[in-house]
Tab-separated table of N, CA and C and ligand atoms in Angstrom:
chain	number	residue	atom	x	y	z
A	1	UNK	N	16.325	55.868	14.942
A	1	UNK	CA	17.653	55.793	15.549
A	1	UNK	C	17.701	56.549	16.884
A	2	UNK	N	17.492	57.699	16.493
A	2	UNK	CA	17.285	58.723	18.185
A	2	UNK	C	15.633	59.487	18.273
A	3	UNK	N	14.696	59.229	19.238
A	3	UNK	CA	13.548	59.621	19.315
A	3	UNK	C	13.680	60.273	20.557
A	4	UNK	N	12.897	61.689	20.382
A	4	UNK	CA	12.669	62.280	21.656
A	4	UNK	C	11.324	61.827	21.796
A	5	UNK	N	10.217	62.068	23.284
A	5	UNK	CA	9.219	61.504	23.134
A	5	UNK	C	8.459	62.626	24.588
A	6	UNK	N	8.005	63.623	23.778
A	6	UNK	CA	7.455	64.284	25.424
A	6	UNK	C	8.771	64.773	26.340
A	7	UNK	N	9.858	65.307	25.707
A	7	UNK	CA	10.406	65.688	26.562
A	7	UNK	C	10.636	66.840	27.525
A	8	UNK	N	10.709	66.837	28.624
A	8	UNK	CA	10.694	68.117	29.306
A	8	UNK	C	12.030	68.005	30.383
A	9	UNK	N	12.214	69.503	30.473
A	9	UNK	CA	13.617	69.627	31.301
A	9	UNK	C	13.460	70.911	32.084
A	10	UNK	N	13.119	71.216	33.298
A	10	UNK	CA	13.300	72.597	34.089
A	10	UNK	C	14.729	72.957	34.442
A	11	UNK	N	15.332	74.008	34.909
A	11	UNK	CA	16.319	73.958	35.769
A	11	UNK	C	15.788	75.352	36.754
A	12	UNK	N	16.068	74.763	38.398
A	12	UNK	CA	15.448	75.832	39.423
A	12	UNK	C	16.870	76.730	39.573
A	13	UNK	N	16.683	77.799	39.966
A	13	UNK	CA	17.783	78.302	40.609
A	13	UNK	C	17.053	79.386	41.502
A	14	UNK	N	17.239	78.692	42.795
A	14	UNK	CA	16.389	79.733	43.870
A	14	UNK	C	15.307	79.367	43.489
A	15	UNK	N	14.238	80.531	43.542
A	15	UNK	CA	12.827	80.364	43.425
A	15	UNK	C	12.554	80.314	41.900
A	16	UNK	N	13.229	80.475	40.896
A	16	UNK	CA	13.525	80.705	39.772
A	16	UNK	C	13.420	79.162	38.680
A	17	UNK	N	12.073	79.051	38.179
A	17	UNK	CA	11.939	77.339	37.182
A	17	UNK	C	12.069	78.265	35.709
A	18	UNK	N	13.192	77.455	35.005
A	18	UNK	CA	13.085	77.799	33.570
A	18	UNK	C	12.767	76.427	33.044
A	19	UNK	N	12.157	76.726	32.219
A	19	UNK	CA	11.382	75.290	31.476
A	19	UNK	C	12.125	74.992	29.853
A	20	UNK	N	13.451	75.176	30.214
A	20	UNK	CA	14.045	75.085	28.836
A	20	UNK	C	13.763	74.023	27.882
A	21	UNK	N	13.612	72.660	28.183
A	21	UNK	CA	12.460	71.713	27.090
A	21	UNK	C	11.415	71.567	27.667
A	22	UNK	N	9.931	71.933	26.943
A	22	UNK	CA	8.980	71.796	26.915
A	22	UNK	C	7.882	70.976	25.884
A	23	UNK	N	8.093	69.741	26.645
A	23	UNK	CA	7.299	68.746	25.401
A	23	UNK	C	8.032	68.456	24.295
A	24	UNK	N	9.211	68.375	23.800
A	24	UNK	CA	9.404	68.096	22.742
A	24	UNK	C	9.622	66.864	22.496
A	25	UNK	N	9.315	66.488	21.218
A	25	UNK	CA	8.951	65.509	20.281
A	25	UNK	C	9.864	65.655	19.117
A	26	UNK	N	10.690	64.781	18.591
A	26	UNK	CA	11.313	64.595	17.494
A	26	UNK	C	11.634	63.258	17.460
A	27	UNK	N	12.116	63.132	16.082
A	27	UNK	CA	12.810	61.771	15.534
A	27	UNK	C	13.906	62.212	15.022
A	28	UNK	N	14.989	61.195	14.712
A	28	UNK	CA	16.360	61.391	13.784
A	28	UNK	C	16.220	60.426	13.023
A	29	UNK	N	16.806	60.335	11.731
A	29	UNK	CA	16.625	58.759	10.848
A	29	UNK	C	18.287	58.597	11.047
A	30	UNK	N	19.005	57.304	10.752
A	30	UNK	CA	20.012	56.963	10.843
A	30	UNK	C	20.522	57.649	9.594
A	31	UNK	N	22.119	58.350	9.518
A	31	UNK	CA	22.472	59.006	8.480
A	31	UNK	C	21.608	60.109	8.179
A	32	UNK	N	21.210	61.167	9.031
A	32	UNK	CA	20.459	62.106	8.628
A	32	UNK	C	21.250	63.242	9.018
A	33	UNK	N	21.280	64.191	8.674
A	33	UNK	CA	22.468	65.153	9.167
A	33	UNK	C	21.277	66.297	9.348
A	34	UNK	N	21.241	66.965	10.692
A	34	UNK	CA	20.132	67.775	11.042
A	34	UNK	C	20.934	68.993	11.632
A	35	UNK	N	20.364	70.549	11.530
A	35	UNK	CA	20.684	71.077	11.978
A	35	UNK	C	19.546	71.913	13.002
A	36	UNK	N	19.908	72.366	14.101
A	36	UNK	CA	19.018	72.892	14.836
A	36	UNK	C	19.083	74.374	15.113
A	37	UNK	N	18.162	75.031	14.416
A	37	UNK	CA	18.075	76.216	15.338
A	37	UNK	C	17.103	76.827	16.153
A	38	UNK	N	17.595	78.299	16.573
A	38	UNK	CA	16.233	78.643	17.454
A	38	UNK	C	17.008	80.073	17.851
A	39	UNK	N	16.500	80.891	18.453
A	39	UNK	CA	16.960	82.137	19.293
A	39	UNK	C	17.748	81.781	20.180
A	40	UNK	N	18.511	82.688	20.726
A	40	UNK	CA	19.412	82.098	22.294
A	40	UNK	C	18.536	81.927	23.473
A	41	UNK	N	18.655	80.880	24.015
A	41	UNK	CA	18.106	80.802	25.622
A	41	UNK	C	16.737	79.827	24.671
A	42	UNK	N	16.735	79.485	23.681
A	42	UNK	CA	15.333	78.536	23.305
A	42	UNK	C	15.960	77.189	23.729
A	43	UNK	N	16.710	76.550	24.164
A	43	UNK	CA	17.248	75.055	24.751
A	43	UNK	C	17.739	74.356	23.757
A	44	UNK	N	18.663	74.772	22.614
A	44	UNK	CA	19.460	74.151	21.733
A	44	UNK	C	20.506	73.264	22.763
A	45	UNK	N	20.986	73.693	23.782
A	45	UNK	CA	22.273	73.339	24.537
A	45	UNK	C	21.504	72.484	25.267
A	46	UNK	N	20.522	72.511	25.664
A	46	UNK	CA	19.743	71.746	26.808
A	46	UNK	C	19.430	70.764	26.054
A	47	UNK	N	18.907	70.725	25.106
A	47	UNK	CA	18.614	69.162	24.152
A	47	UNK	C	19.669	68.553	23.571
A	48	UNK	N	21.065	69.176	23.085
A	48	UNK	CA	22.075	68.520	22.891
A	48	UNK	C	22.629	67.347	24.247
A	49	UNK	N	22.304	68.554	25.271
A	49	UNK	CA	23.282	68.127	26.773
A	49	UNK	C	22.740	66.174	26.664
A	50	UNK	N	21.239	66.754	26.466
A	50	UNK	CA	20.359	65.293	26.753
A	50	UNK	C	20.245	64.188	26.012
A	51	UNK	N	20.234	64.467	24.452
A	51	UNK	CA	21.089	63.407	23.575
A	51	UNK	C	22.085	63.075	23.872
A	52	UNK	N	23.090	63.676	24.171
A	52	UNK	CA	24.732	63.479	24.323
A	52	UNK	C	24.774	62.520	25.723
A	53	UNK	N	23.764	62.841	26.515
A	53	UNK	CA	24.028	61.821	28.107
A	53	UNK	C	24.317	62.639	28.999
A	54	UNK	N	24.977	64.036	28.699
A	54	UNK	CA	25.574	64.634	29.585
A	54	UNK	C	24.747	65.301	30.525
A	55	UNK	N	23.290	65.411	30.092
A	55	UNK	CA	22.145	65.570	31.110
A	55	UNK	C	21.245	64.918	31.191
A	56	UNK	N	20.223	65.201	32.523
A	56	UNK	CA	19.171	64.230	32.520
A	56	UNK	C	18.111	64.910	31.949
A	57	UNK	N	16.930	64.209	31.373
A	57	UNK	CA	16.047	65.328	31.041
A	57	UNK	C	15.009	64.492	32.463
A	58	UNK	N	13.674	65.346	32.580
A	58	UNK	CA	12.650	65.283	33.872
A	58	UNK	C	11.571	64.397	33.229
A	59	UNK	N	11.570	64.348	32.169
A	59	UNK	CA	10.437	63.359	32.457
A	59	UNK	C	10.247	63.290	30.604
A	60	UNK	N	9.115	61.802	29.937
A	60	UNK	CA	9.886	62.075	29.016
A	60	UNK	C	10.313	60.566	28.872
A	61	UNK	N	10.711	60.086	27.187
A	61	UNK	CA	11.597	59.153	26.940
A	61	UNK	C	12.467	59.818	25.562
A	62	UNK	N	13.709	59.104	25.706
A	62	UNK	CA	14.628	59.445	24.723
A	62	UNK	C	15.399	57.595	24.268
A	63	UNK	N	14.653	57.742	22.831
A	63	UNK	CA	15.127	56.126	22.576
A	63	UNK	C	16.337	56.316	21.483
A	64	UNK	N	16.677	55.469	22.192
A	64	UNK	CA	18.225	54.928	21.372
A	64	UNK	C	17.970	53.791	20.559
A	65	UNK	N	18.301	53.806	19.715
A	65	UNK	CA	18.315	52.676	18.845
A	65	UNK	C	17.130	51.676	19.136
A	66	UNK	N	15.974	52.250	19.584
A	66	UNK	CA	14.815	51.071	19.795
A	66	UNK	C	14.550	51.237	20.956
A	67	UNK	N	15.894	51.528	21.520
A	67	UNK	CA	15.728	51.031	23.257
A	67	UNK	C	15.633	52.595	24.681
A	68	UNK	N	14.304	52.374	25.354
A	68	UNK	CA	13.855	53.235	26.180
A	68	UNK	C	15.290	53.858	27.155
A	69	UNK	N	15.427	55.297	27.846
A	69	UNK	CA	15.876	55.020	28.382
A	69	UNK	C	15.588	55.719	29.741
A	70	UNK	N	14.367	55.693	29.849
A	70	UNK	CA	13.791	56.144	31.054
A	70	UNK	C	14.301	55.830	31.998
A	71	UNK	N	14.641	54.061	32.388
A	71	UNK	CA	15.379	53.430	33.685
A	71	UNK	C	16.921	53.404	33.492
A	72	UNK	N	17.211	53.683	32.871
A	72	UNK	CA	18.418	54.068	32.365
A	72	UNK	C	19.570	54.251	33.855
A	73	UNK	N	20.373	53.605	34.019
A	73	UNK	CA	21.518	54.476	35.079
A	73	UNK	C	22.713	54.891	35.043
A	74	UNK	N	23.024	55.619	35.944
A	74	UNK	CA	24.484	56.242	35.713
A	74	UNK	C	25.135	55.546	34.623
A	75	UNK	N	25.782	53.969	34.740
A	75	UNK	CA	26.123	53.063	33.959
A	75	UNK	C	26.070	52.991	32.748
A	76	UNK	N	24.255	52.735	32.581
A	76	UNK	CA	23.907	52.274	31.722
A	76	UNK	C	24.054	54.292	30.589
A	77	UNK	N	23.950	55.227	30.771
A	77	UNK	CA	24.568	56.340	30.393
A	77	UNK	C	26.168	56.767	30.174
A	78	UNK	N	26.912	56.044	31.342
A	78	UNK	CA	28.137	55.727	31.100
A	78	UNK	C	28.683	55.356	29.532
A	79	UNK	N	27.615	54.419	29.480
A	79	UNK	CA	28.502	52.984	28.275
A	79	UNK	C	27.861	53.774	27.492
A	80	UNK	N	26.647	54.550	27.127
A	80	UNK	CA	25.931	55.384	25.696
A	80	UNK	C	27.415	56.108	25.690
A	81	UNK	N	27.386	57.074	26.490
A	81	UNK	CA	28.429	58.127	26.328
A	81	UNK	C	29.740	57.468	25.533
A	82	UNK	N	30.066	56.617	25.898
A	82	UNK	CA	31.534	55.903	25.759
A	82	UNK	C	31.595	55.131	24.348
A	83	UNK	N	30.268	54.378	24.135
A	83	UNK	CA	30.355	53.578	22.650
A	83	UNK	C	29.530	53.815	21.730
A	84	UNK	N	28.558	54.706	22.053
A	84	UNK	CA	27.421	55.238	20.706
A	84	UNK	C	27.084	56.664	20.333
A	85	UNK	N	27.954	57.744	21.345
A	85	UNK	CA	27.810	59.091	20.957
A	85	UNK	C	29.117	59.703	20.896
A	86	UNK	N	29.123	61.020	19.949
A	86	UNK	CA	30.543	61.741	19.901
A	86	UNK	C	29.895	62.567	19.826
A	87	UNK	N	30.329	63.724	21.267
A	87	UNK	CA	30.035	65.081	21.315
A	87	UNK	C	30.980	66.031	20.854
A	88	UNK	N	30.836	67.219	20.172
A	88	UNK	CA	31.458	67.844	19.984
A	88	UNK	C	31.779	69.783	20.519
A	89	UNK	N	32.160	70.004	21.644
A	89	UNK	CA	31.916	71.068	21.841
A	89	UNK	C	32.054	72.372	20.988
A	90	UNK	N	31.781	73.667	20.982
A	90	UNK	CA	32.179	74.832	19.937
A	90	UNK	C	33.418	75.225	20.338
A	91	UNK	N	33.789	75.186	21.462
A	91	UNK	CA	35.006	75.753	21.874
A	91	UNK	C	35.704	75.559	23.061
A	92	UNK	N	35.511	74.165	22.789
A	92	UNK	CA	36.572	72.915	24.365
A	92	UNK	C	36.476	71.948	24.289
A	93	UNK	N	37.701	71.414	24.811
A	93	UNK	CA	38.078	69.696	24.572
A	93	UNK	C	38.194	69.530	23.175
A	94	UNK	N	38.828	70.166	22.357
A	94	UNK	CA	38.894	69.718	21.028
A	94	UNK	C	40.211	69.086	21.079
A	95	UNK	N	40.935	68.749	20.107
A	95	UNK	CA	42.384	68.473	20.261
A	95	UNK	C	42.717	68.870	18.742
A	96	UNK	N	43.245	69.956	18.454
A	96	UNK	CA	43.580	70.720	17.845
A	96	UNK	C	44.246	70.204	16.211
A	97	UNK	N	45.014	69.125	16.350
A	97	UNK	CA	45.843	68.363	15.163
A	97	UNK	C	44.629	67.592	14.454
A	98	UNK	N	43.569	67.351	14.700
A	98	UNK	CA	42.535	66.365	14.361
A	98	UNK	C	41.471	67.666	13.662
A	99	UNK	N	40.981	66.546	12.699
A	99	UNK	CA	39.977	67.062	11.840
A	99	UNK	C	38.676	66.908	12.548
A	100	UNK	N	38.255	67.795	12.299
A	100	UNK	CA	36.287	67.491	12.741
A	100	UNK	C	35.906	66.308	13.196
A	101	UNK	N	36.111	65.166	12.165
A	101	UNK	CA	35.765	64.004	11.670
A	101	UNK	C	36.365	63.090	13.037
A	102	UNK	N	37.922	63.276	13.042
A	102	UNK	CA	39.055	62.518	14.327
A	102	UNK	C	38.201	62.963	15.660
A	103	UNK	N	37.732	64.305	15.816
A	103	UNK	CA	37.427	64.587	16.996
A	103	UNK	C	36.551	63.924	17.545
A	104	UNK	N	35.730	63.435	16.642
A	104	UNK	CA	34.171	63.093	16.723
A	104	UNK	C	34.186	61.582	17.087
A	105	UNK	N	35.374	60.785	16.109
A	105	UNK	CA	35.423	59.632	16.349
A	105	UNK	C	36.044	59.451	17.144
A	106	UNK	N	37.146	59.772	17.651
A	106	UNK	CA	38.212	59.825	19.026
A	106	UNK	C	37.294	58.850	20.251
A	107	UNK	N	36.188	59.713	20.618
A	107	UNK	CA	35.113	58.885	22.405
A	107	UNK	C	35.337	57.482	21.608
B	201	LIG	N1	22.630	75.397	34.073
B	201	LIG	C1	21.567	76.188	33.966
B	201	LIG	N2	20.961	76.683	35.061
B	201	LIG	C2	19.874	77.474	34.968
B	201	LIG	N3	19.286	77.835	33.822
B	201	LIG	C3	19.858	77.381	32.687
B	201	LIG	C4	21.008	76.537	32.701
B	201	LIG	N4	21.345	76.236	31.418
B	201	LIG	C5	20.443	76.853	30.649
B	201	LIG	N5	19.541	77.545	31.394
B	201	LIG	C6	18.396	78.315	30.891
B	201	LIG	O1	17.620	77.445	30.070
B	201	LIG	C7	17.189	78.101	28.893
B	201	LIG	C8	17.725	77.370	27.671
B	201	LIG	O2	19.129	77.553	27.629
B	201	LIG	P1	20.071	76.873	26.534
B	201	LIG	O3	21.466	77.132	26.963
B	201	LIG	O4	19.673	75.441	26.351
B	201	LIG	O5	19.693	77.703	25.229
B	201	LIG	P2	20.436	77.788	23.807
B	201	LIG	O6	19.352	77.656	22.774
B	201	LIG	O7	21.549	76.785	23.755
B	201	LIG	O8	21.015	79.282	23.810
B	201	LIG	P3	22.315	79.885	23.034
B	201	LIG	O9	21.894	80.068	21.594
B	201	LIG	O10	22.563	81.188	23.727
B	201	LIG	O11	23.450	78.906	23.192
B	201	LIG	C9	17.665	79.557	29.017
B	201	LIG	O12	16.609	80.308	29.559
B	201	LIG	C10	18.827	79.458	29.978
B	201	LIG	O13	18.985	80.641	30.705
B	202	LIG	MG1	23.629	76.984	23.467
């Protein structure tokens, strides 16, 4: 359903490269409920950002449902974001009257 494949992600700031994904490799099965951990600053947020669409990763494939999305564009990330993922932040953009569940399905 969701495959990471070699993924890697730097971010520069100044002279400054953090290599927050390095190579990673995973699978998800459809209906699998996974939890991730790691220490702070290990790229939990950085691999969410990149499932979710909301970042790019550098190099690397991340398949969706079968389908590559290396050539992937703005667009074509657009419409993931909009009809096949629900992000959920820890503490923004929630809407408060809604259950977990509403929030998630709401996008
Ligand atoms: N926008 C950014 N610009 C520069 N460096 C960043 C940026 N976002 C994250 N980093 C760096 O990338 C690394 C991974 O950060 P990330 O936020 O993904 O970790 P995390 O596992 O989510 O940590 P936490 O448990 O504290 O939420 C850290 O070294 C962090 O400082
Ligand atoms: Mg985080």
């Amino acid at each position: 359903m969701l495959q990471l494949k070699h993924i890697f992600k730097s971010y520069h700031v100044g002279d400054t490269v953090t290599h927050a994904l390095d190579d990673v490799t995973i699978s998800f099965r459809d209906q699998e409920f996974v939890a991730i951990l790691g220490p702070s600053g290990s790229g939990k947020t950085t691999m969410l950002n990149v499932i979710g669409g909301l970042d790019r990763y550098d190099k690397g494939d991340l398949i969706i449902n079968g389908k590559a999305t290396k050539n992937f564009k703005e667009t074509d990330w657009d419409a993931y974001r909009n009809n096949t993922v629900g992000f959920i932040f820890q503490n923004y953009n929630l809407i408060p009257h809604l259950s977990i569940m509403d929030n998630v399905e709401l996008g």
